[in-house]
Short mmCIF file of C-alpha atoms and ligand atoms in Angstrom, two decimals:
data_model
loop_
_atom_site.label_atom_id
_atom_site.label_comp_id
_atom_site.label_asym_id
_atom_site.label_seq_id
_atom_site.Cartn_x
_atom_site.Cartn_y
_atom_site.Cartn_z
CA MET A 261 19.45 8.52 2.56
CA ALA A 262 18.93 11.36 0.15
CA ILE A 263 15.80 11.55 -1.99
CA ILE A 264 16.44 9.88 -5.35
CA ILE A 265 15.20 11.78 -8.42
CA LYS A 266 14.29 9.48 -11.31
CA THR A 267 15.02 10.24 -14.96
CA ASP A 268 12.17 10.28 -17.50
CA LYS A 269 13.43 6.92 -18.73
CA GLU A 270 13.30 5.45 -15.24
CA VAL A 271 9.77 6.80 -14.75
CA ASP A 272 8.81 5.11 -18.04
CA ILE A 273 10.05 1.77 -16.66
CA ILE A 274 8.28 2.32 -13.33
CA ARG A 275 5.06 3.13 -15.24
CA GLU A 276 5.43 -0.12 -17.19
CA GLY A 277 6.02 -2.04 -13.94
CA GLY A 278 3.10 -0.20 -12.33
CA LYS A 279 0.80 -1.39 -15.07
CA HIS A 280 1.90 -4.98 -14.45
CA LEU A 281 1.46 -4.54 -10.70
CA ALA A 282 -2.04 -3.05 -10.99
CA THR A 283 -3.06 -5.83 -13.37
CA VAL A 284 -1.82 -8.49 -10.94
CA LEU A 285 -3.40 -6.86 -7.90
CA TYR A 286 -6.81 -6.46 -9.58
CA LYS A 287 -6.67 -10.14 -10.58
CA VAL A 288 -5.89 -11.06 -6.97
CA LYS A 289 -8.78 -8.83 -5.90
CA ASP A 290 -11.09 -10.82 -8.18
CA MET A 291 -10.01 -14.03 -6.37
CA VAL A 292 -11.13 -12.68 -2.99
CA LYS A 293 -14.20 -14.59 -1.84
CA PRO A 294 -15.44 -16.51 1.19
CA GLY A 295 -13.61 -19.85 1.61
CA ILE A 296 -10.28 -18.86 0.04
CA SER A 297 -7.15 -18.77 2.20
CA THR A 298 -4.80 -15.81 2.31
CA LYS A 299 -2.00 -18.20 1.23
CA ASP A 300 -3.98 -19.08 -1.92
CA LEU A 301 -4.03 -15.36 -2.78
CA ASP A 302 -0.27 -15.13 -2.23
CA ILE A 303 0.48 -18.16 -4.43
CA TYR A 304 -1.67 -16.69 -7.20
CA ALA A 305 -0.01 -13.26 -6.91
CA GLU A 306 3.49 -14.72 -7.16
CA LYS A 307 2.55 -16.85 -10.15
CA LEU A 308 1.14 -13.83 -12.02
CA ILE A 309 4.16 -11.65 -11.18
CA ARG A 310 6.57 -14.24 -12.57
CA GLU A 311 4.44 -14.74 -15.69
CA TYR A 312 5.15 -11.08 -16.48
CA GLY A 313 8.87 -11.72 -16.01
CA ASP A 314 8.92 -9.57 -12.87
CA GLU A 315 9.99 -10.35 -9.32
CA PRO A 316 8.03 -10.03 -6.08
CA ALA A 317 9.58 -7.20 -4.06
CA PHE A 318 8.48 -8.23 -0.59
CA LEU A 319 9.54 -11.90 -0.75
CA ASN A 320 12.72 -12.28 1.33
CA TYR A 321 12.79 -8.54 2.08
CA ARG A 322 14.24 -7.99 5.53
CA PRO A 323 13.60 -4.61 7.16
CA ALA A 324 16.30 -3.30 9.50
CA GLY A 325 16.13 -4.90 12.92
CA VAL A 326 13.84 -7.78 11.92
CA ARG A 327 15.02 -11.35 12.57
CA THR A 328 13.60 -13.16 9.57
CA PRO A 329 13.03 -12.11 5.95
CA TYR A 330 9.43 -11.64 4.82
CA PRO A 331 8.21 -15.09 3.70
CA SER A 332 5.63 -14.17 1.03
CA SER A 333 5.02 -12.07 -2.07
CA LEU A 334 1.74 -10.55 -0.89
CA CYS A 335 0.79 -8.91 2.40
CA THR A 336 -2.72 -9.90 3.50
CA SER A 337 -4.23 -7.99 6.43
CA VAL A 338 -7.71 -9.07 7.50
CA ASN A 339 -10.24 -6.96 9.46
CA ASN A 340 -8.36 -5.55 12.49
CA GLU A 341 -4.98 -6.23 10.88
CA VAL A 342 -3.60 -2.98 9.47
CA VAL A 343 -0.68 -3.95 7.24
CA HIS A 344 2.00 -6.59 6.63
CA GLY A 345 -0.12 -9.60 7.52
CA ILE A 346 1.59 -12.83 6.45
CA PRO A 347 -0.54 -15.12 4.24
CA LYS A 348 -1.48 -18.46 5.83
CA LYS A 349 -3.07 -21.67 4.60
CA THR A 350 -5.13 -21.72 7.81
CA GLN A 351 -6.49 -18.18 7.45
CA ILE A 352 -9.76 -18.62 5.53
CA LEU A 353 -11.74 -15.56 4.45
CA LYS A 354 -15.37 -15.32 5.56
CA GLU A 355 -18.38 -13.42 4.28
CA GLY A 356 -18.31 -9.92 5.77
CA ASP A 357 -14.53 -9.74 6.23
CA ILE A 358 -12.38 -7.02 4.71
CA ILE A 359 -8.86 -7.76 3.48
CA SER A 360 -6.06 -5.40 2.56
CA ILE A 361 -3.82 -6.77 -0.19
CA ASP A 362 -0.48 -5.02 -0.54
CA LEU A 363 2.01 -5.95 -3.25
CA GLY A 364 5.35 -4.72 -4.56
CA ILE A 365 7.17 -5.82 -7.69
CA LYS A 366 10.57 -5.30 -9.28
CA HIS A 367 10.34 -4.69 -13.03
CA LYS A 368 13.52 -4.19 -15.06
CA GLY A 369 15.32 -3.37 -11.83
CA LEU A 370 12.84 -0.77 -10.56
CA PHE A 371 10.19 -1.09 -7.84
CA THR A 372 6.49 -0.21 -7.57
CA ASP A 373 4.15 -0.59 -4.60
CA MET A 374 0.34 -0.73 -4.40
CA ALA A 375 -2.43 -1.77 -2.01
CA LEU A 376 -6.20 -2.10 -1.93
CA THR A 377 -8.72 -3.11 0.70
CA VAL A 378 -11.37 -5.46 -0.60
CA ALA A 379 -14.75 -6.67 0.66
CA VAL A 380 -15.24 -10.41 1.14
CA GLY A 381 -18.81 -10.97 -0.08
CA GLU A 382 -21.32 -8.59 1.49
CA ILE A 383 -19.91 -6.28 4.16
CA SER A 384 -21.54 -3.91 6.63
CA SER A 385 -22.32 -0.35 5.62
CA ALA A 386 -19.77 0.87 8.19
CA SER A 387 -17.07 -1.26 6.54
CA LYS A 388 -18.10 -0.02 3.09
CA LYS A 389 -17.75 3.56 4.33
CA LEU A 390 -14.32 2.79 5.80
CA LEU A 391 -13.10 1.43 2.45
CA LYS A 392 -14.52 4.34 0.46
CA ASP A 393 -13.19 6.98 2.84
CA THR A 394 -9.71 5.45 2.87
CA GLU A 395 -9.55 5.19 -0.92
CA ASP A 396 -10.82 8.75 -1.27
CA ALA A 397 -8.24 9.90 1.30
CA MET A 398 -5.51 8.37 -0.85
CA HIS A 399 -6.71 10.35 -3.87
CA VAL A 400 -6.85 13.55 -1.83
CA GLY A 401 -3.23 12.88 -0.83
CA ILE A 402 -2.24 12.22 -4.43
CA ASN A 403 -3.86 15.48 -5.56
CA ALA A 404 -1.72 17.35 -3.03
CA ALA A 405 1.49 15.85 -4.47
CA ILE A 406 2.26 18.80 -6.71
CA CYS A 407 5.74 19.88 -7.75
CA GLY A 408 6.86 22.61 -5.32
CA ALA A 409 4.52 21.49 -2.53
CA HIS A 410 5.86 19.92 0.68
CA VAL A 411 5.61 16.36 1.99
CA GLY A 412 3.60 17.80 4.90
CA ASP A 413 0.97 19.09 2.46
CA ILE A 414 0.16 15.48 1.49
CA GLY A 415 -0.27 14.39 5.11
CA ASN A 416 -2.24 17.50 5.96
CA ALA A 417 -4.62 16.92 3.05
CA ILE A 418 -5.18 13.27 4.07
CA GLU A 419 -5.64 14.13 7.75
CA THR A 420 -8.04 17.01 7.10
CA PHE A 421 -10.11 14.90 4.72
CA ALA A 422 -10.22 11.81 6.96
CA LYS A 423 -11.27 13.84 10.01
CA ALA A 424 -14.06 15.47 8.01
CA ARG A 425 -15.33 12.05 6.88
CA GLY A 426 -15.41 10.34 10.26
CA ASN A 427 -13.95 9.78 13.69
CA TYR A 428 -11.08 7.72 12.29
CA GLY A 429 -7.79 6.82 13.86
CA ILE A 430 -5.10 7.76 11.37
CA VAL A 431 -2.15 5.40 11.75
CA GLU A 432 0.95 7.46 12.50
CA ILE A 433 3.85 5.04 12.85
CA LEU A 434 3.45 3.66 9.32
CA ALA A 435 3.58 5.93 6.30
CA GLY A 436 4.15 6.42 2.60
CA HIS A 437 7.65 6.58 1.17
CA GLY A 438 9.84 7.13 -1.84
CA VAL A 439 10.04 4.12 -4.15
CA GLY A 440 11.88 3.09 -7.32
CA LYS A 441 15.52 2.10 -6.91
CA GLU A 442 14.52 0.48 -3.60
CA ILE A 443 11.13 -0.58 -2.31
CA HIS A 444 11.47 1.92 0.55
CA GLU A 445 13.31 5.18 -0.06
CA ASP A 446 13.21 8.64 1.46
CA PRO A 447 11.18 10.67 2.08
CA PHE A 448 8.95 9.23 4.82
CA ILE A 449 5.43 10.49 4.00
CA PRO A 450 3.15 10.57 7.06
CA ASN A 451 -0.63 10.55 6.63
CA PHE A 452 -0.96 13.57 8.89
CA GLY A 453 0.96 16.78 9.27
CA LYS A 454 1.31 20.49 8.77
CA LYS A 455 1.26 22.32 5.46
CA GLY A 456 4.58 23.74 4.35
CA THR A 457 6.69 21.28 6.38
CA GLY A 458 9.00 18.50 5.23
CA ALA A 459 10.86 18.00 1.96
CA ILE A 460 9.82 19.89 -1.18
CA LEU A 461 8.35 17.73 -3.93
CA LYS A 462 10.32 17.87 -7.17
CA LYS A 463 9.74 16.57 -10.69
CA GLY A 464 11.16 13.05 -10.96
CA MET A 465 10.36 12.03 -7.40
CA VAL A 466 8.39 8.79 -7.24
CA ILE A 467 6.46 8.18 -4.04
CA ALA A 468 4.02 5.70 -2.53
CA ILE A 469 1.02 7.41 -0.91
CA GLU A 470 -0.77 5.03 1.46
CA PRO A 471 -3.23 6.13 4.12
CA MET A 472 -4.29 3.61 6.76
CA LEU A 473 -7.54 4.53 8.52
CA ASN A 474 -8.82 2.75 11.62
CA MET A 475 -12.43 2.67 12.83
CA GLY A 476 -11.20 3.27 16.37
CA THR A 477 -7.87 4.20 17.89
CA LYS A 478 -4.90 5.22 15.75
CA ASN A 479 -2.70 2.98 17.90
CA VAL A 480 -1.41 -0.26 16.44
CA VAL A 481 0.40 -3.28 17.88
CA LEU A 482 3.07 -5.42 16.24
CA HIS A 483 2.59 -9.19 16.46
CA ASP A 484 5.23 -11.74 17.52
CA ASP A 485 5.77 -12.63 13.85
CA ASP A 486 7.62 -9.26 13.55
CA TYR A 487 5.46 -8.19 10.60
CA THR A 488 1.71 -8.07 11.21
CA TYR A 489 0.35 -4.83 12.64
CA SER A 490 -3.17 -4.80 14.01
CA THR A 491 -5.27 -2.13 15.69
CA ALA A 492 -4.75 -1.86 19.44
CA ASP A 493 -8.53 -1.94 20.08
CA GLY A 494 -9.40 -4.75 17.64
CA LYS A 495 -11.47 -2.51 15.36
CA ARG A 496 -11.17 -2.67 11.59
CA SER A 497 -8.63 -0.87 9.44
CA ALA A 498 -8.31 -0.13 5.72
CA HIS A 499 -5.33 0.67 3.51
CA PHE A 500 -5.04 2.00 -0.03
CA GLU A 501 -1.78 2.74 -1.81
CA CYS A 502 -0.56 3.94 -5.20
CA THR A 503 2.86 4.70 -6.63
CA VAL A 504 2.85 8.28 -7.94
CA ALA A 505 5.28 10.34 -10.02
CA ILE A 506 5.78 14.04 -9.32
CA THR A 507 5.68 15.87 -12.67
CA ASP A 508 5.79 19.54 -13.60
CA GLY A 509 1.99 19.31 -13.93
CA GLU A 510 -0.51 17.01 -12.27
CA PRO A 511 0.79 14.06 -10.22
CA GLU A 512 0.69 10.84 -12.22
CA ILE A 513 -0.52 7.53 -10.77
CA LEU A 514 1.92 4.90 -12.06
CA THR A 515 0.18 1.84 -10.60
CA LYS A 516 -2.78 1.66 -12.94
CA ILE A 517 -3.99 -0.51 -15.79
MG1 LIG B 215 4.31 0.95 0.63
#
């Protein structure tokens, strides 16, 4: 698939959708507390999305090669789960947990994608550092997404930053991506790499930048549910994601309030 350049008008719609998405995700974040189930968060997210007149992007999405469509609106990945955890009534959050909430919406026919990792009550200082370093790594990646730069410059910036902050495993098999007409478009945007490699960033590209940092190994395992990835060593993982437009100046975060 070729990289799809968006018109200014399409970017305007994606920005509008991004504002809805960020509003919904921050409201879901505020619901995170000990005793709530991940399914409760999903039900709340879907309700809010539909109140805006938008559609959940992940619900019924079926990636190539997967047997069943994704059953929820929200992805909820707790502690050692990395991404794409399926919300469950039986999965109750506890004090000290961390949870990644990842959400996509379709607004006026165009998609946006965003994720945050959130503390459940009080968390350890090591977990706090993991969350801060992963969020900061995302912003370092966004700052590298300059018109004329390469996709590899984003990954290189994230990798260099993450390695300076700690002995993190940077997940390699999952990555950022183009977004807009589809929830997943080209280019694939790894969170590691070499400067000056990969596609050149052009004005009108809209991309999701989403580092996943693990406290231990970079290796992940896929569960039998076909969706949930967790760390191979059982250590914790964090994930932050924004949808970003490439402009002729600074990159613009589209998923914000
Ligand atoms: Mg994404």
